Tab-separated table of C-alpha atoms in Angstrom:
chain	number	residue	atom	x	y	z
A	1	UNK	CA	-33.266	-9.271	-90.096
A	2	UNK	CA	-33.450	-12.350	-92.295
A	3	UNK	CA	-36.709	-14.291	-92.145
A	4	UNK	CA	-37.151	-18.008	-92.169
A	5	UNK	CA	-39.022	-19.382	-95.171
A	6	UNK	CA	-40.830	-22.714	-95.222
A	7	UNK	CA	-43.146	-24.102	-97.896
A	8	UNK	CA	-45.741	-26.870	-97.807
A	9	UNK	CA	-47.350	-27.976	-101.073
A	10	UNK	CA	-50.540	-29.972	-101.303
A	11	UNK	CA	-52.011	-31.326	-104.555
A	12	UNK	CA	-51.018	-33.047	-107.825
A	13	UNK	CA	-49.877	-32.031	-111.284
A	14	UNK	CA	-52.898	-33.734	-112.598
A	15	UNK	CA	-56.119	-32.312	-111.303
A	16	UNK	CA	-57.488	-35.745	-110.444
A	17	UNK	CA	-56.204	-36.583	-106.950
A	18	UNK	CA	-54.663	-35.096	-103.826
A	19	UNK	CA	-51.000	-35.550	-102.872
A	20	UNK	CA	-47.744	-33.719	-102.132
A	21	UNK	CA	-45.366	-32.529	-104.868
A	22	UNK	CA	-42.718	-29.936	-105.563
A	23	UNK	CA	-43.240	-30.015	-109.343
A	24	UNK	CA	-44.328	-26.966	-111.266
A	25	UNK	CA	-48.070	-26.563	-111.671
A	26	UNK	CA	-49.798	-27.064	-115.000
A	27	UNK	CA	-50.149	-24.098	-117.230
A	28	UNK	CA	-53.887	-24.564	-117.134
A	29	UNK	CA	-53.971	-24.350	-113.343
A	30	UNK	CA	-55.327	-21.213	-111.685
A	31	UNK	CA	-53.397	-19.789	-108.732
A	32	UNK	CA	-55.319	-18.188	-105.837
A	33	UNK	CA	-52.649	-16.482	-103.707
A	34	UNK	CA	-53.420	-14.787	-100.377
A	35	UNK	CA	-51.424	-13.381	-97.480
A	36	UNK	CA	-51.874	-13.470	-93.693
A	37	UNK	CA	-49.891	-12.229	-90.699
A	38	UNK	CA	-50.387	-14.231	-87.500
A	39	UNK	CA	-48.949	-14.819	-84.061
A	40	UNK	CA	-47.377	-18.210	-83.630
A	41	UNK	CA	-49.850	-21.009	-82.906
A	42	UNK	CA	-49.689	-24.767	-83.010
A	43	UNK	CA	-51.852	-25.123	-86.154
A	44	UNK	CA	-53.445	-23.061	-88.889
A	45	UNK	CA	-56.756	-23.718	-90.665
A	46	UNK	CA	-56.599	-23.364	-94.438
A	47	UNK	CA	-59.143	-24.577	-96.951
A	48	UNK	CA	-60.922	-26.548	-94.253
A	49	UNK	CA	-57.818	-28.379	-93.065
A	50	UNK	CA	-55.800	-27.873	-89.849
A	51	UNK	CA	-52.137	-27.673	-90.806
A	52	UNK	CA	-49.567	-28.035	-87.992
A	53	UNK	CA	-47.098	-25.185	-87.800
A	54	UNK	CA	-43.438	-25.779	-86.951
A	55	UNK	CA	-41.895	-24.761	-83.643
A	56	UNK	CA	-40.535	-21.233	-83.551
A	57	UNK	CA	-37.849	-22.243	-81.074
A	58	UNK	CA	-34.523	-20.787	-82.090
A	59	UNK	CA	-36.117	-18.014	-84.137
A	60	UNK	CA	-37.193	-15.689	-81.317
A	61	UNK	CA	-34.911	-12.957	-82.687
A	62	UNK	CA	-36.580	-13.049	-86.117
A	63	UNK	CA	-39.309	-10.482	-86.715
A	64	UNK	CA	-41.419	-12.827	-88.851
A	65	UNK	CA	-41.100	-16.401	-90.091
A	66	UNK	CA	-42.209	-16.719	-93.743
A	67	UNK	CA	-44.282	-19.860	-94.147
A	68	UNK	CA	-46.178	-20.971	-97.286
A	69	UNK	CA	-49.155	-23.329	-97.431
A	70	UNK	CA	-50.440	-24.623	-100.803
A	71	UNK	CA	-53.532	-26.659	-101.530
A	72	UNK	CA	-54.629	-27.976	-104.962
A	73	UNK	CA	-58.267	-28.364	-105.780
A	74	UNK	CA	-58.226	-31.426	-108.084
A	75	UNK	CA	-61.736	-30.840	-109.361
A	76	UNK	CA	-61.410	-27.192	-110.313
A	77	UNK	CA	-57.658	-27.211	-111.022
A	78	UNK	CA	-57.018	-24.331	-108.622
A	79	UNK	CA	-53.845	-23.918	-106.585
A	80	UNK	CA	-54.613	-22.128	-103.337
A	81	UNK	CA	-51.511	-20.543	-101.843
A	82	UNK	CA	-51.416	-18.904	-98.403
A	83	UNK	CA	-48.334	-16.831	-97.561
A	84	UNK	CA	-47.984	-16.600	-93.796
A	85	UNK	CA	-45.867	-14.140	-91.857
A	86	UNK	CA	-45.639	-15.708	-88.387
A	87	UNK	CA	-44.541	-13.578	-85.472
A	88	UNK	CA	-42.655	-15.971	-83.115
A	89	UNK	CA	-43.103	-15.995	-79.337
A	90	UNK	CA	-40.526	-13.678	-77.833
A	91	UNK	CA	-38.525	-14.962	-74.850
A	92	UNK	CA	-36.905	-12.364	-72.638
A	93	UNK	CA	-34.643	-13.452	-69.767
A	94	UNK	CA	-33.946	-10.973	-66.948
A	95	UNK	CA	-32.343	-11.175	-63.500
A	96	UNK	CA	-32.885	-9.081	-60.413
A	97	UNK	CA	-31.884	-9.070	-56.748
A	98	UNK	CA	-33.831	-7.783	-53.751
A	99	UNK	CA	-33.147	-7.572	-50.043
A	100	UNK	CA	-34.631	-10.410	-48.065
A	101	UNK	CA	-37.984	-9.152	-46.846
A	102	UNK	CA	-38.564	-6.757	-49.750
A	103	UNK	CA	-41.021	-7.447	-52.544
A	104	UNK	CA	-40.676	-7.052	-56.302
A	105	UNK	CA	-43.831	-6.503	-58.379
A	106	UNK	CA	-43.958	-8.890	-61.329
A	107	UNK	CA	-47.045	-9.252	-63.531
A	108	UNK	CA	-49.205	-7.751	-60.804
A	109	UNK	CA	-47.943	-10.069	-58.062
A	110	UNK	CA	-45.453	-9.221	-55.292
A	111	UNK	CA	-42.517	-11.637	-55.307
A	112	UNK	CA	-40.830	-12.360	-51.973
A	113	UNK	CA	-38.631	-15.391	-52.497
A	114	UNK	CA	-35.746	-16.279	-54.757
A	115	UNK	CA	-36.680	-18.397	-57.760
A	116	UNK	CA	-37.449	-18.463	-61.485
A	117	UNK	CA	-40.743	-16.878	-62.539
A	118	UNK	CA	-42.456	-16.558	-65.924
A	119	UNK	CA	-44.962	-13.986	-67.108
A	120	UNK	CA	-46.770	-13.841	-70.445
A	121	UNK	CA	-47.122	-10.353	-71.892
A	122	UNK	CA	-48.528	-8.982	-75.137
A	123	UNK	CA	-46.260	-7.323	-77.700
A	124	UNK	CA	-47.174	-4.342	-79.856
A	125	UNK	CA	-48.207	-6.816	-82.545
A	126	UNK	CA	-50.661	-8.414	-80.118
A	127	UNK	CA	-48.619	-11.609	-79.804
A	128	UNK	CA	-47.329	-13.440	-76.737
A	129	UNK	CA	-44.032	-12.489	-75.176
A	130	UNK	CA	-42.709	-14.611	-72.314
A	131	UNK	CA	-40.548	-12.880	-69.722
A	132	UNK	CA	-38.517	-15.213	-67.519
A	133	UNK	CA	-37.278	-13.593	-64.318
A	134	UNK	CA	-34.527	-15.137	-62.212
A	135	UNK	CA	-34.893	-13.521	-58.799
A	136	UNK	CA	-32.170	-13.560	-56.158
A	137	UNK	CA	-32.410	-12.416	-52.550
A	138	UNK	CA	-29.654	-11.149	-50.348
A	139	UNK	CA	-29.519	-10.462	-46.650
A	140	UNK	CA	-29.545	-6.804	-45.653
A	141	UNK	CA	-27.067	-5.577	-43.072
A	142	UNK	CA	-28.218	-5.476	-39.469
A	143	UNK	CA	-26.491	-3.117	-37.061
A	144	UNK	CA	-26.971	-3.522	-33.320
A	145	UNK	CA	-26.746	-0.018	-31.895
A	146	UNK	CA	-27.326	-1.209	-28.352
A	147	UNK	CA	-28.888	-3.859	-26.123
A	148	UNK	CA	-30.041	-2.610	-22.740
A	149	UNK	CA	-30.736	-5.290	-20.144
A	150	UNK	CA	-32.055	-3.559	-17.019
A	151	UNK	CA	-31.909	-5.390	-13.717
A	152	UNK	CA	-35.247	-6.911	-12.814
A	153	UNK	CA	-37.022	-8.036	-9.693
A	154	UNK	CA	-37.521	-11.699	-9.015
A	155	UNK	CA	-40.908	-10.518	-7.676
A	156	UNK	CA	-42.113	-9.759	-11.188
A	157	UNK	CA	-40.816	-12.996	-12.801
A	158	UNK	CA	-40.210	-11.029	-16.002
A	159	UNK	CA	-36.985	-10.515	-17.960
A	160	UNK	CA	-36.892	-7.377	-20.098
A	161	UNK	CA	-34.659	-6.248	-22.959
A	162	UNK	CA	-34.544	-3.021	-24.928
A	163	UNK	CA	-32.939	-3.338	-28.358
A	164	UNK	CA	-31.864	-0.601	-30.717
A	165	UNK	CA	-31.372	-2.380	-34.033
A	166	UNK	CA	-31.047	-1.041	-37.567
A	167	UNK	CA	-32.143	-3.553	-40.200
A	168	UNK	CA	-34.596	-6.403	-40.456
A	169	UNK	CA	-35.046	-8.720	-37.469
A	170	UNK	CA	-38.262	-10.696	-36.950
A	171	UNK	CA	-37.387	-12.970	-34.019
A	172	UNK	CA	-34.975	-13.292	-31.127
A	173	UNK	CA	-33.528	-16.389	-29.506
A	174	UNK	CA	-32.265	-16.296	-25.923
A	175	UNK	CA	-29.883	-19.091	-24.904
A	176	UNK	CA	-28.760	-19.693	-21.322
A	177	UNK	CA	-25.992	-21.765	-19.788
A	178	UNK	CA	-27.048	-25.107	-18.325
A	179	UNK	CA	-26.640	-23.921	-14.730
A	180	UNK	CA	-29.258	-21.217	-15.359
A	181	UNK	CA	-31.997	-23.755	-16.067
A	182	UNK	CA	-32.268	-24.656	-12.376
A	183	UNK	CA	-32.846	-20.981	-11.552
A	184	UNK	CA	-36.101	-20.683	-13.472
A	185	UNK	CA	-34.652	-19.577	-16.819
A	186	UNK	CA	-34.902	-21.479	-20.086
A	187	UNK	CA	-34.043	-20.998	-23.754
A	188	UNK	CA	-36.750	-19.290	-25.738
A	189	UNK	CA	-37.562	-17.677	-29.095
A	190	UNK	CA	-39.828	-14.628	-29.195
A	191	UNK	CA	-40.975	-12.291	-31.990
A	192	UNK	CA	-39.179	-8.988	-32.423
A	193	UNK	CA	-41.401	-6.042	-31.494
A	194	UNK	CA	-41.692	-2.747	-33.356
A	195	UNK	CA	-40.396	-0.697	-30.425
A	196	UNK	CA	-37.608	-3.130	-29.526
A	197	UNK	CA	-39.022	-3.731	-26.030
A	198	UNK	CA	-38.995	-7.430	-25.175
A	199	UNK	CA	-40.642	-8.803	-22.046
A	200	UNK	CA	-40.404	-12.523	-21.311
A	201	UNK	CA	-42.309	-14.107	-18.429
A	202	UNK	CA	-40.646	-16.805	-16.334
A	203	UNK	CA	-42.124	-18.750	-13.453
A	204	UNK	CA	-40.246	-18.938	-10.151
A	205	UNK	CA	-37.395	-16.699	-11.242
A	206	UNK	CA	-34.420	-17.038	-8.881
A	207	UNK	CA	-32.172	-14.072	-8.053
A	208	UNK	CA	-28.705	-14.102	-9.586
A	209	UNK	CA	-26.421	-12.908	-12.359
A	210	UNK	CA	-26.897	-14.826	-15.594
A	211	UNK	CA	-24.949	-14.861	-18.835
A	212	UNK	CA	-27.019	-15.354	-21.983
A	213	UNK	CA	-26.479	-15.457	-25.725
A	214	UNK	CA	-28.856	-13.373	-27.842
A	215	UNK	CA	-29.387	-14.215	-31.534
A	216	UNK	CA	-31.454	-12.137	-33.941
A	217	UNK	CA	-33.081	-13.780	-36.970
A	218	UNK	CA	-34.861	-12.694	-40.095
A	219	UNK	CA	-36.681	-15.440	-41.952
A	220	UNK	CA	-34.670	-18.008	-40.006
A	221	UNK	CA	-31.362	-16.479	-41.094
A	222	UNK	CA	-28.908	-15.466	-38.395
A	223	UNK	CA	-28.596	-11.658	-38.499
A	224	UNK	CA	-26.594	-10.912	-35.339
A	225	UNK	CA	-25.336	-12.435	-32.089
A	226	UNK	CA	-24.681	-10.693	-28.786
A	227	UNK	CA	-23.537	-11.885	-25.356
A	228	UNK	CA	-25.542	-10.255	-22.594
A	229	UNK	CA	-25.712	-10.372	-18.805
A	230	UNK	CA	-28.938	-10.374	-16.832
A	231	UNK	CA	-29.236	-9.304	-13.210
A	232	UNK	CA	-32.216	-10.574	-11.259
A	233	UNK	CA	-32.467	-8.859	-7.866
A	234	UNK	CA	-33.707	-10.591	-4.741
A	235	UNK	CA	-37.459	-10.437	-4.305
A	236	UNK	CA	-38.837	-7.996	-1.772
A	237	UNK	CA	-40.286	-11.041	-0.024
A	238	UNK	CA	-36.846	-11.708	1.537
A	239	UNK	CA	-37.766	-8.789	3.844
A	240	UNK	CA	-40.597	-8.433	6.284
A	241	UNK	CA	-41.928	-5.318	7.999
A	242	UNK	CA	-42.498	-6.208	11.646
A	243	UNK	CA	-43.505	-2.908	13.184
A	244	UNK	CA	-43.544	0.750	12.209
A	245	UNK	CA	-39.830	0.919	12.945
A	246	UNK	CA	-38.457	-2.532	12.034
A	247	UNK	CA	-37.746	-4.319	8.761
A	248	UNK	CA	-35.832	-7.593	8.883
A	249	UNK	CA	-34.313	-10.023	6.397
A	250	UNK	CA	-35.837	-13.477	6.698
A	251	UNK	CA	-33.744	-16.583	7.155
A	252	UNK	CA	-33.122	-19.341	4.631
A	253	UNK	CA	-36.243	-21.312	5.553
A	254	UNK	CA	-38.510	-18.337	4.851
A	255	UNK	CA	-36.783	-16.231	2.185
A	256	UNK	CA	-36.803	-18.654	-0.758
A	257	UNK	CA	-33.643	-20.591	0.095
A	258	UNK	CA	-31.025	-17.802	0.120
A	259	UNK	CA	-28.135	-17.850	2.634
A	260	UNK	CA	-27.125	-14.268	3.423
A	261	UNK	CA	-23.994	-13.336	5.349
A	262	UNK	CA	-23.746	-9.537	4.894
A	263	UNK	CA	-26.213	-6.638	4.724
A	264	UNK	CA	-26.278	-2.947	3.823
A	265	UNK	CA	-29.586	-1.112	4.123
A	266	UNK	CA	-30.772	1.576	1.708
A	267	UNK	CA	-33.515	4.192	1.815
A	268	UNK	CA	-34.750	5.682	-1.458
A	269	UNK	CA	-31.662	4.350	-3.187
A	270	UNK	CA	-29.175	5.847	-0.733
A	271	UNK	CA	-27.110	3.758	1.727
A	272	UNK	CA	-27.896	4.185	5.404
A	273	UNK	CA	-24.577	4.628	7.175
A	274	UNK	CA	-23.946	2.008	9.839
A	275	UNK	CA	-27.037	-0.054	9.030
A	276	UNK	CA	-25.338	-3.366	8.268
A	277	UNK	CA	-27.322	-5.807	10.386
A	278	UNK	CA	-29.930	-8.292	9.278
A	279	UNK	CA	-32.615	-5.900	10.432
A	280	UNK	CA	-33.234	-2.148	10.179
A	281	UNK	CA	-34.507	-0.438	13.295
A	282	UNK	CA	-35.581	3.187	12.843
A	283	UNK	CA	-38.850	5.068	12.315
A	284	UNK	CA	-40.067	4.173	8.837
A	285	UNK	CA	-41.199	6.976	6.541
A	286	UNK	CA	-44.439	6.555	4.659
A	287	UNK	CA	-43.998	6.156	0.904
A	288	UNK	CA	-40.226	5.660	1.292
A	289	UNK	CA	-38.539	2.773	-0.498
A	290	UNK	CA	-36.379	0.477	1.623
A	291	UNK	CA	-34.013	-2.079	0.144
A	292	UNK	CA	-30.941	-3.968	1.214
A	293	UNK	CA	-27.708	-4.987	-0.502
A	294	UNK	CA	-27.327	-8.671	0.305
A	295	UNK	CA	-24.277	-10.941	0.090
A	296	UNK	CA	-24.634	-14.718	-0.076
A	297	UNK	CA	-22.242	-17.386	1.156
A	298	UNK	CA	-20.944	-17.960	-2.397
A	299	UNK	CA	-20.110	-14.252	-2.781
A	300	UNK	CA	-23.124	-13.281	-4.891
A	301	UNK	CA	-24.007	-9.684	-4.038
A	302	UNK	CA	-27.236	-8.125	-5.258
A	303	UNK	CA	-29.844	-5.609	-4.230
A	304	UNK	CA	-33.245	-6.620	-3.026
A	305	UNK	CA	-36.303	-5.313	-4.761
A	306	UNK	CA	-37.597	-2.314	-2.787
A	307	UNK	CA	-40.230	-2.448	-0.115
A	308	UNK	CA	-42.476	0.609	-0.002
A	309	UNK	CA	-43.913	1.731	3.307
A	310	UNK	CA	-47.409	2.644	2.265
A	311	UNK	CA	-50.181	4.462	4.026
A	312	UNK	CA	-52.092	5.243	0.839
A	313	UNK	CA	-52.097	4.308	-2.812
A	314	UNK	CA	-48.615	3.521	-4.232
A	315	UNK	CA	-47.409	5.224	-7.417
A	316	UNK	CA	-48.539	2.209	-9.446
A	317	UNK	CA	-50.916	-0.536	-8.422
A	318	UNK	CA	-52.734	-3.136	-10.507
A	319	UNK	CA	-55.303	-5.585	-9.197
A	320	UNK	CA	-56.477	-8.266	-9.521
A	321	UNK	CA	-53.799	-10.165	-11.443
A	322	UNK	CA	-55.895	-13.316	-11.926
A	323	UNK	CA	-58.959	-12.500	-14.021
A	324	UNK	CA	-61.539	-13.954	-16.353
A	325	UNK	CA	-61.704	-13.212	-20.075
A	326	UNK	CA	-62.487	-9.534	-20.804
A	327	UNK	CA	-62.618	-8.811	-17.085
A	328	UNK	CA	-61.258	-5.340	-16.239
A	329	UNK	CA	-58.369	-4.792	-13.854
A	330	UNK	CA	-58.029	-1.740	-11.665
A	331	UNK	CA	-54.944	0.328	-12.491
A	332	UNK	CA	-54.077	3.190	-10.158
A	333	UNK	CA	-51.323	5.631	-11.148
A	334	UNK	CA	-50.057	8.671	-9.293
A	335	UNK	CA	-49.581	10.564	-12.574
A	336	UNK	CA	-50.534	10.280	-16.246
A	337	UNK	CA	-49.115	7.062	-17.663
A	338	UNK	CA	-48.658	4.864	-20.722
A	339	UNK	CA	-49.888	1.290	-20.364
A	340	UNK	CA	-48.701	-1.566	-22.609
A	341	UNK	CA	-50.013	-5.133	-22.603
A	342	UNK	CA	-47.869	-7.921	-24.115
A	343	UNK	CA	-48.596	-11.603	-24.629
A	344	UNK	CA	-46.032	-14.250	-23.669
A	345	UNK	CA	-44.489	-14.094	-27.147
A	346	UNK	CA	-43.745	-10.404	-26.753
A	347	UNK	CA	-46.491	-9.169	-29.098
A	348	UNK	CA	-48.045	-5.902	-27.965
A	349	UNK	CA	-51.805	-6.457	-27.789
A	350	UNK	CA	-52.748	-3.132	-26.215
A	351	UNK	CA	-51.341	0.364	-25.741
A	352	UNK	CA	-53.323	3.074	-24.028
A	353	UNK	CA	-52.775	6.242	-22.052
A	354	UNK	CA	-54.390	6.628	-18.664
A	355	UNK	CA	-54.917	9.641	-16.454
A	356	UNK	CA	-53.800	10.132	-12.887
A	357	UNK	CA	-55.938	8.198	-10.469
A	358	UNK	CA	-58.052	5.091	-10.851
A	359	UNK	CA	-58.506	3.468	-14.272
A	360	UNK	CA	-60.069	0.220	-15.422
A	361	UNK	CA	-58.518	-1.777	-18.262
A	362	UNK	CA	-60.368	-4.599	-19.982
A	363	UNK	CA	-58.235	-7.715	-20.440
A	364	UNK	CA	-58.207	-9.830	-23.669
A	365	UNK	CA	-60.792	-12.477	-24.471
A	366	UNK	CA	-58.061	-15.109	-24.946
A	367	UNK	CA	-56.721	-17.315	-22.167
A	368	UNK	CA	-53.056	-16.898	-21.339
A	369	UNK	CA	-50.329	-15.076	-19.446
A	370	UNK	CA	-49.891	-11.366	-20.206
A	371	UNK	CA	-47.427	-8.704	-19.093
A	372	UNK	CA	-48.822	-5.289	-18.183
A	373	UNK	CA	-46.183	-2.557	-18.344
A	374	UNK	CA	-47.105	0.767	-16.677
A	375	UNK	CA	-44.833	3.765	-17.218
A	376	UNK	CA	-45.668	7.060	-15.508
A	377	UNK	CA	-44.294	10.489	-16.270
A	378	UNK	CA	-41.984	10.633	-13.257
A	379	UNK	CA	-39.958	7.814	-14.895
A	380	UNK	CA	-41.290	5.133	-12.596
A	381	UNK	CA	-42.193	1.894	-14.295
A	382	UNK	CA	-43.648	-1.425	-13.272
A	383	UNK	CA	-44.346	-4.675	-15.122
A	384	UNK	CA	-47.048	-6.947	-13.716
A	385	UNK	CA	-47.938	-10.465	-14.789
A	386	UNK	CA	-51.661	-10.912	-15.517
A	387	UNK	CA	-53.219	-14.368	-15.881
A	388	UNK	CA	-56.430	-14.601	-17.929
A	389	UNK	CA	-58.289	-17.884	-17.453
């Protein structure tokens, strides 16, 4: 590869003053010629003087730039010549692309975002080499394998979702139609959880069937959209146990404002033939679950949340639900169970396994509303809202 050659001469023909010339030196002049190999720098010290060096821009592909400095000693009639071989700064431009959310190591630092980055390295000659990286990011594919929206009880005031998603999603937005706002629902954004279980607390949740639009995001980029339907069953408080053989459905003034016109009673999930009145009159079995399929004036038809006739501990019970910071709550389960505690943003703050019987769980030391999900081995599950104040 051809080198670049530059020469600077300092001195005079006559050994009586200092100046610049390109004339041949006197025959009586002594030449002191030396050689040096250097990395590019802004100046070079020679014979006590700092000489500026030219820019190496445009010569990055050259192995060395030949550069000559000459200095005449007017007193001693000596021409000092320094032959420099200057290794220019190497500039290397590279491009790379990563999936949004991945990192790329570059000069010991993990890069996350698209941009132009520079790193100074050392060549085999010990000189600087500047690597300029142009980094691009692209969105990875997200596949929604399924969104399960189980029906929930208005009693619990909690909406739950179970997502099976392949790909990167860090937050979810839930959008409701305007007529849903009056029923206790509202638009919200919550973090995506590792297990895909989302629990969102709502105050004063009204029974009904609600259409919603679900959007998944990663770093504020829209990754998927799904239309979903939520079913909120009537609270068990629409019923009242009067005696050991009577359960009735309360009227509008006492049931939360619902106007029912038709009834079908159920026991343990099975319809009771002929029981279509506003009350059920038969001996009630202990530990049995009683519910009723209710039809409103506008045609809305939903189940009520079950009422359990209890003479002893239910399968799952949690109390109290209003506690102080770090105060334990009593959790009774009829079998071994998994217990999950979520904050209002859907972040899981606790997961523990409890044994059959009575257990005590210490609540967080932060104020707020939490959702305690208890799942026992017989596939029964309950979500309870806990308030820490």
